[in-house]
JSON list of C-alpha atoms in Angstrom, two decimals:
[
{"chain": "A", "resi": 1, "resn": "MET", "atom": "CA", "xyz": [-13.25, -8.79, 1.31]},
{"chain": "A", "resi": 2, "resn": "ASP", "atom": "CA", "xyz": [-12.23, -6.84, -1.78]},
{"chain": "A", "resi": 3, "resn": "VAL", "atom": "CA", "xyz": [-12.37, -3.04, -1.78]},
{"chain": "A", "resi": 4, "resn": "TRP", "atom": "CA", "xyz": [-11.94, -0.29, -4.33]},
{"chain": "A", "resi": 5, "resn": "TYR", "atom": "CA", "xyz": [-8.90, 1.89, -3.68]},
{"chain": "A", "resi": 6, "resn": "VAL", "atom": "CA", "xyz": [-9.73, 5.18, -5.39]},
{"chain": "A", "resi": 7, "resn": "SER", "atom": "CA", "xyz": [-6.84, 7.42, -6.32]},
{"chain": "A", "resi": 8, "resn": "TYR", "atom": "CA", "xyz": [-5.93, 10.52, -8.29]},
{"chain": "A", "resi": 9, "resn": "GLY", "atom": "CA", "xyz": [-2.73, 12.37, -9.09]},
{"chain": "A", "resi": 10, "resn": "SER", "atom": "CA", "xyz": [0.33, 10.17, -9.58]},
{"chain": "A", "resi": 11, "resn": "ASN", "atom": "CA", "xyz": [-1.64, 6.97, -8.92]},
{"chain": "A", "resi": 12, "resn": "LEU", "atom": "CA", "xyz": [-3.61, 7.48, -12.13]},
{"chain": "A", "resi": 13, "resn": "LEU", "atom": "CA", "xyz": [-0.60, 5.76, -13.66]},
{"chain": "A", "resi": 14, "resn": "GLU", "atom": "CA", "xyz": [-1.11, 2.06, -12.96]},
{"chain": "A", "resi": 15, "resn": "GLU", "atom": "CA", "xyz": [2.64, 1.37, -13.02]},
{"chain": "A", "resi": 16, "resn": "ARG", "atom": "CA", "xyz": [3.07, 3.93, -10.24]},
{"chain": "A", "resi": 17, "resn": "PHE", "atom": "CA", "xyz": [0.28, 2.43, -8.12]},
{"chain": "A", "resi": 18, "resn": "LEU", "atom": "CA", "xyz": [1.63, -1.11, -8.59]},
{"chain": "A", "resi": 19, "resn": "CYS", "atom": "CA", "xyz": [4.87, -0.07, -6.87]},
{"chain": "A", "resi": 20, "resn": "TYR", "atom": "CA", "xyz": [2.84, -0.16, -3.63]},
{"chain": "A", "resi": 21, "resn": "ILE", "atom": "CA", "xyz": [1.74, -3.72, -4.42]},
{"chain": "A", "resi": 22, "resn": "TYR", "atom": "CA", "xyz": [5.05, -5.13, -5.73]},
{"chain": "A", "resi": 23, "resn": "GLY", "atom": "CA", "xyz": [7.53, -3.13, -3.66]},
{"chain": "A", "resi": 24, "resn": "GLN", "atom": "CA", "xyz": [9.26, -1.30, -6.50]},
{"chain": "A", "resi": 25, "resn": "THR", "atom": "CA", "xyz": [10.84, 2.13, -6.82]},
{"chain": "A", "resi": 26, "resn": "PRO", "atom": "CA", "xyz": [8.52, 4.51, -8.69]},
{"chain": "A", "resi": 27, "resn": "GLU", "atom": "CA", "xyz": [9.97, 6.53, -11.53]},
{"chain": "A", "resi": 28, "resn": "GLY", "atom": "CA", "xyz": [11.21, 9.85, -10.16]},
{"chain": "A", "resi": 29, "resn": "SER", "atom": "CA", "xyz": [11.75, 8.46, -6.67]},
{"chain": "A", "resi": 30, "resn": "THR", "atom": "CA", "xyz": [14.84, 7.21, -4.91]},
{"chain": "A", "resi": 31, "resn": "LYS", "atom": "CA", "xyz": [12.86, 5.29, -2.30]},
{"chain": "A", "resi": 32, "resn": "PRO", "atom": "CA", "xyz": [11.51, 1.82, -3.01]},
{"chain": "A", "resi": 33, "resn": "GLU", "atom": "CA", "xyz": [8.07, 1.08, -1.62]},
{"chain": "A", "resi": 34, "resn": "ARG", "atom": "CA", "xyz": [8.00, -1.99, 0.63]},
{"chain": "A", "resi": 35, "resn": "GLY", "atom": "CA", "xyz": [5.09, -3.64, -1.21]},
{"chain": "A", "resi": 36, "resn": "CYS", "atom": "CA", "xyz": [2.22, -5.73, 0.08]},
{"chain": "A", "resi": 37, "resn": "HIS", "atom": "CA", "xyz": [2.40, -9.19, 1.59]},
{"chain": "A", "resi": 38, "resn": "ASP", "atom": "CA", "xyz": [-0.11, -10.29, -1.07]},
{"chain": "A", "resi": 39, "resn": "GLN", "atom": "CA", "xyz": [1.44, -9.13, -4.32]},
{"chain": "A", "resi": 40, "resn": "SER", "atom": "CA", "xyz": [-1.43, -10.24, -6.54]},
{"chain": "A", "resi": 41, "resn": "THR", "atom": "CA", "xyz": [-2.45, -7.81, -9.26]},
{"chain": "A", "resi": 42, "resn": "PRO", "atom": "CA", "xyz": [-5.63, -5.77, -8.66]},
{"chain": "A", "resi": 43, "resn": "LYS", "atom": "CA", "xyz": [-8.72, -7.72, -9.73]},
{"chain": "A", "resi": 44, "resn": "GLY", "atom": "CA", "xyz": [-10.00, -4.71, -11.62]},
{"chain": "A", "resi": 45, "resn": "THR", "atom": "CA", "xyz": [-9.24, -1.12, -12.49]},
{"chain": "A", "resi": 46, "resn": "ASP", "atom": "CA", "xyz": [-11.32, 1.62, -14.07]},
{"chain": "A", "resi": 47, "resn": "ARG", "atom": "CA", "xyz": [-11.59, 5.36, -14.45]},
{"chain": "A", "resi": 48, "resn": "ILE", "atom": "CA", "xyz": [-13.77, 7.24, -12.00]},
{"chain": "A", "resi": 49, "resn": "ASP", "atom": "CA", "xyz": [-14.83, 10.90, -12.05]},
{"chain": "A", "resi": 50, "resn": "LEU", "atom": "CA", "xyz": [-14.67, 12.45, -8.58]},
{"chain": "A", "resi": 51, "resn": "PRO", "atom": "CA", "xyz": [-16.88, 15.52, -7.94]},
{"chain": "A", "resi": 52, "resn": "TYR", "atom": "CA", "xyz": [-14.13, 17.34, -6.03]},
{"chain": "A", "resi": 53, "resn": "PRO", "atom": "CA", "xyz": [-11.77, 20.12, -7.18]},
{"chain": "A", "resi": 54, "resn": "LEU", "atom": "CA", "xyz": [-8.11, 19.20, -7.62]},
{"chain": "A", "resi": 55, "resn": "TYR", "atom": "CA", "xyz": [-5.34, 21.46, -6.37]},
{"chain": "A", "resi": 56, "resn": "PHE", "atom": "CA", "xyz": [-1.60, 21.27, -5.78]},
{"chain": "A", "resi": 57, "resn": "SER", "atom": "CA", "xyz": [0.28, 22.28, -2.65]},
{"chain": "A", "resi": 58, "resn": "LYS", "atom": "CA", "xyz": [3.68, 21.95, -1.00]},
{"chain": "A", "resi": 59, "resn": "GLU", "atom": "CA", "xyz": [7.02, 22.17, -2.71]},
{"chain": "A", "resi": 60, "resn": "GLN", "atom": "CA", "xyz": [8.32, 18.71, -1.99]},
{"chain": "A", "resi": 61, "resn": "SER", "atom": "CA", "xyz": [7.00, 15.25, -1.26]},
{"chain": "A", "resi": 62, "resn": "LYS", "atom": "CA", "xyz": [8.47, 11.86, -0.46]},
{"chain": "A", "resi": 63, "resn": "TRP", "atom": "CA", "xyz": [9.01, 11.51, -4.23]},
{"chain": "A", "resi": 64, "resn": "GLY", "atom": "CA", "xyz": [11.15, 14.62, -4.53]},
{"chain": "A", "resi": 65, "resn": "ALA", "atom": "CA", "xyz": [10.73, 18.23, -5.62]},
{"chain": "A", "resi": 66, "resn": "GLY", "atom": "CA", "xyz": [7.36, 19.43, -6.87]},
{"chain": "A", "resi": 67, "resn": "GLY", "atom": "CA", "xyz": [3.85, 19.93, -5.59]},
{"chain": "A", "resi": 68, "resn": "VAL", "atom": "CA", "xyz": [1.50, 17.27, -4.30]},
{"chain": "A", "resi": 69, "resn": "ALA", "atom": "CA", "xyz": [-2.00, 16.68, -5.71]},
{"chain": "A", "resi": 70, "resn": "PHE", "atom": "CA", "xyz": [-4.92, 17.01, -3.29]},
{"chain": "A", "resi": 71, "resn": "ILE", "atom": "CA", "xyz": [-8.68, 17.05, -3.70]},
{"chain": "A", "resi": 72, "resn": "ASP", "atom": "CA", "xyz": [-11.01, 19.18, -1.65]},
{"chain": "A", "resi": 73, "resn": "HIS", "atom": "CA", "xyz": [-13.28, 17.52, 0.92]},
{"chain": "A", "resi": 74, "resn": "GLN", "atom": "CA", "xyz": [-16.37, 19.38, -0.30]},
{"chain": "A", "resi": 75, "resn": "SER", "atom": "CA", "xyz": [-17.94, 18.15, -3.52]},
{"chain": "A", "resi": 76, "resn": "MET", "atom": "CA", "xyz": [-18.73, 20.67, -6.24]},
{"chain": "A", "resi": 77, "resn": "ALA", "atom": "CA", "xyz": [-21.17, 19.99, -9.08]},
{"chain": "A", "resi": 78, "resn": "ASN", "atom": "CA", "xyz": [-19.04, 21.80, -11.68]},
{"chain": "A", "resi": 79, "resn": "GLU", "atom": "CA", "xyz": [-15.67, 20.35, -10.63]},
{"chain": "A", "resi": 80, "resn": "ILE", "atom": "CA", "xyz": [-14.43, 16.92, -11.69]},
{"chain": "A", "resi": 81, "resn": "THR", "atom": "CA", "xyz": [-11.14, 15.28, -10.82]},
{"chain": "A", "resi": 82, "resn": "ILE", "atom": "CA", "xyz": [-10.25, 12.26, -12.92]},
{"chain": "A", "resi": 83, "resn": "GLY", "atom": "CA", "xyz": [-9.44, 9.29, -10.74]},
{"chain": "A", "resi": 84, "resn": "ARG", "atom": "CA", "xyz": [-8.60, 5.62, -11.08]},
{"chain": "A", "resi": 85, "resn": "LYS", "atom": "CA", "xyz": [-9.98, 2.87, -8.89]},
{"chain": "A", "resi": 86, "resn": "TYR", "atom": "CA", "xyz": [-8.22, -0.42, -8.18]},
{"chain": "A", "resi": 87, "resn": "LEU", "atom": "CA", "xyz": [-10.04, -3.49, -6.83]},
{"chain": "A", "resi": 88, "resn": "ILE", "atom": "CA", "xyz": [-7.68, -4.93, -4.20]},
{"chain": "A", "resi": 89, "resn": "THR", "atom": "CA", "xyz": [-7.95, -7.01, -1.06]},
{"chain": "A", "resi": 90, "resn": "GLU", "atom": "CA", "xyz": [-8.70, -5.48, 2.32]},
{"chain": "A", "resi": 91, "resn": "GLN", "atom": "CA", "xyz": [-5.15, -6.25, 3.52]},
{"chain": "A", "resi": 92, "resn": "GLN", "atom": "CA", "xyz": [-3.62, -4.69, 0.38]},
{"chain": "A", "resi": 93, "resn": "PHE", "atom": "CA", "xyz": [-5.78, -1.60, 0.97]},
{"chain": "A", "resi": 94, "resn": "ILE", "atom": "CA", "xyz": [-4.46, -1.23, 4.52]},
{"chain": "A", "resi": 95, "resn": "GLU", "atom": "CA", "xyz": [-0.86, -1.73, 3.40]},
{"chain": "A", "resi": 96, "resn": "VAL", "atom": "CA", "xyz": [-1.18, 0.75, 0.51]},
{"chain": "A", "resi": 97, "resn": "VAL", "atom": "CA", "xyz": [-2.66, 3.41, 2.83]},
{"chain": "A", "resi": 98, "resn": "ALA", "atom": "CA", "xyz": [0.21, 2.82, 5.27]},
{"chain": "A", "resi": 99, "resn": "GLN", "atom": "CA", "xyz": [2.81, 3.19, 2.50]},
{"chain": "A", "resi": 100, "resn": "GLU", "atom": "CA", "xyz": [1.11, 6.35, 1.19]},
{"chain": "A", "resi": 101, "resn": "ASN", "atom": "CA", "xyz": [1.46, 7.84, 4.67]},
{"chain": "A", "resi": 102, "resn": "ASN", "atom": "CA", "xyz": [4.99, 6.54, 5.47]},
{"chain": "A", "resi": 103, "resn": "ILE", "atom": "CA", "xyz": [3.63, 4.39, 8.31]},
{"chain": "A", "resi": 104, "resn": "HIS", "atom": "CA", "xyz": [5.06, 0.93, 8.94]},
{"chain": "A", "resi": 105, "resn": "ARG", "atom": "CA", "xyz": [1.91, -0.64, 10.42]},
{"chain": "A", "resi": 106, "resn": "LEU", "atom": "CA", "xyz": [-1.65, 0.59, 10.31]},
{"chain": "A", "resi": 107, "resn": "GLN", "atom": "CA", "xyz": [-4.94, -0.86, 11.45]},
{"chain": "A", "resi": 108, "resn": "ILE", "atom": "CA", "xyz": [-8.11, 0.21, 9.69]},
{"chain": "A", "resi": 109, "resn": "ASP", "atom": "CA", "xyz": [-11.57, -1.09, 10.54]},
{"chain": "A", "resi": 110, "resn": "LEU", "atom": "CA", "xyz": [-13.15, -1.07, 7.08]},
{"chain": "A", "resi": 111, "resn": "GLN", "atom": "CA", "xyz": [-16.52, -2.26, 8.40]},
{"chain": "A", "resi": 112, "resn": "THR", "atom": "CA", "xyz": [-16.79, 0.85, 10.60]},
{"chain": "A", "resi": 113, "resn": "ILE", "atom": "CA", "xyz": [-15.68, 3.09, 7.74]},
{"chain": "A", "resi": 114, "resn": "MET", "atom": "CA", "xyz": [-18.36, 1.63, 5.46]},
{"chain": "A", "resi": 115, "resn": "GLU", "atom": "CA", "xyz": [-21.01, 2.16, 8.13]},
{"chain": "A", "resi": 116, "resn": "GLN", "atom": "CA", "xyz": [-19.91, 5.78, 8.75]},
{"chain": "A", "resi": 117, "resn": "VAL", "atom": "CA", "xyz": [-19.10, 6.50, 5.05]},
{"chain": "A", "resi": 118, "resn": "PHE", "atom": "CA", "xyz": [-15.78, 8.13, 6.02]},
{"chain": "A", "resi": 119, "resn": "ALA", "atom": "CA", "xyz": [-13.11, 8.03, 8.68]},
{"chain": "A", "resi": 120, "resn": "ASN", "atom": "CA", "xyz": [-10.26, 10.23, 9.81]},
{"chain": "A", "resi": 121, "resn": "ILE", "atom": "CA", "xyz": [-7.13, 8.10, 9.50]},
{"chain": "A", "resi": 122, "resn": "LEU", "atom": "CA", "xyz": [-3.96, 9.75, 10.77]},
{"chain": "A", "resi": 123, "resn": "THR", "atom": "CA", "xyz": [-3.72, 13.23, 9.23]},
{"chain": "A", "resi": 124, "resn": "GLY", "atom": "CA", "xyz": [-5.64, 12.39, 6.04]},
{"chain": "A", "resi": 125, "resn": "TRP", "atom": "CA", "xyz": [-9.23, 11.67, 5.09]},
{"chain": "A", "resi": 126, "resn": "TYR", "atom": "CA", "xyz": [-10.09, 8.49, 3.28]},
{"chain": "A", "resi": 127, "resn": "GLY", "atom": "CA", "xyz": [-13.66, 8.19, 2.07]},
{"chain": "A", "resi": 128, "resn": "ILE", "atom": "CA", "xyz": [-15.46, 5.02, 1.13]},
{"chain": "A", "resi": 129, "resn": "CYS", "atom": "CA", "xyz": [-18.79, 5.24, -0.62]},
{"chain": "A", "resi": 130, "resn": "VAL", "atom": "CA", "xyz": [-20.84, 2.09, -1.04]},
{"chain": "A", "resi": 131, "resn": "PRO", "atom": "CA", "xyz": [-21.46, 1.17, -3.79]},
{"chain": "A", "resi": 132, "resn": "TRP", "atom": "CA", "xyz": [-19.14, 2.82, -6.32]},
{"chain": "A", "resi": 133, "resn": "ASN", "atom": "CA", "xyz": [-20.98, 3.04, -9.64]}
]
């Protein structure tokens, strides 16, 4: 199954996102990502407007000094965050989420997530809306 991985912040830059797929070191980081077992390029990518406000928090992330981009969990009609979606395999999705959260192995039941529309994975929230238009 292929799924859309929707991102914002630093992953708007396709070269940055592809570091999770290929196992490269993103610009501004000293830590290489481990990459996915399937290193095939996303089957599609496109802009998406997310109806959630964007904000920055923290003073440091795994990429170094500087704040981290977050979006609120409550949608707002007058707030748009520009995002980018990448069409990747289910296994790539799981491996990218694990790398984003500094977890070596992660199991995600995407079928359950699609049925429930969202799921609490670790300390973050990952939403899947079907279908993305």
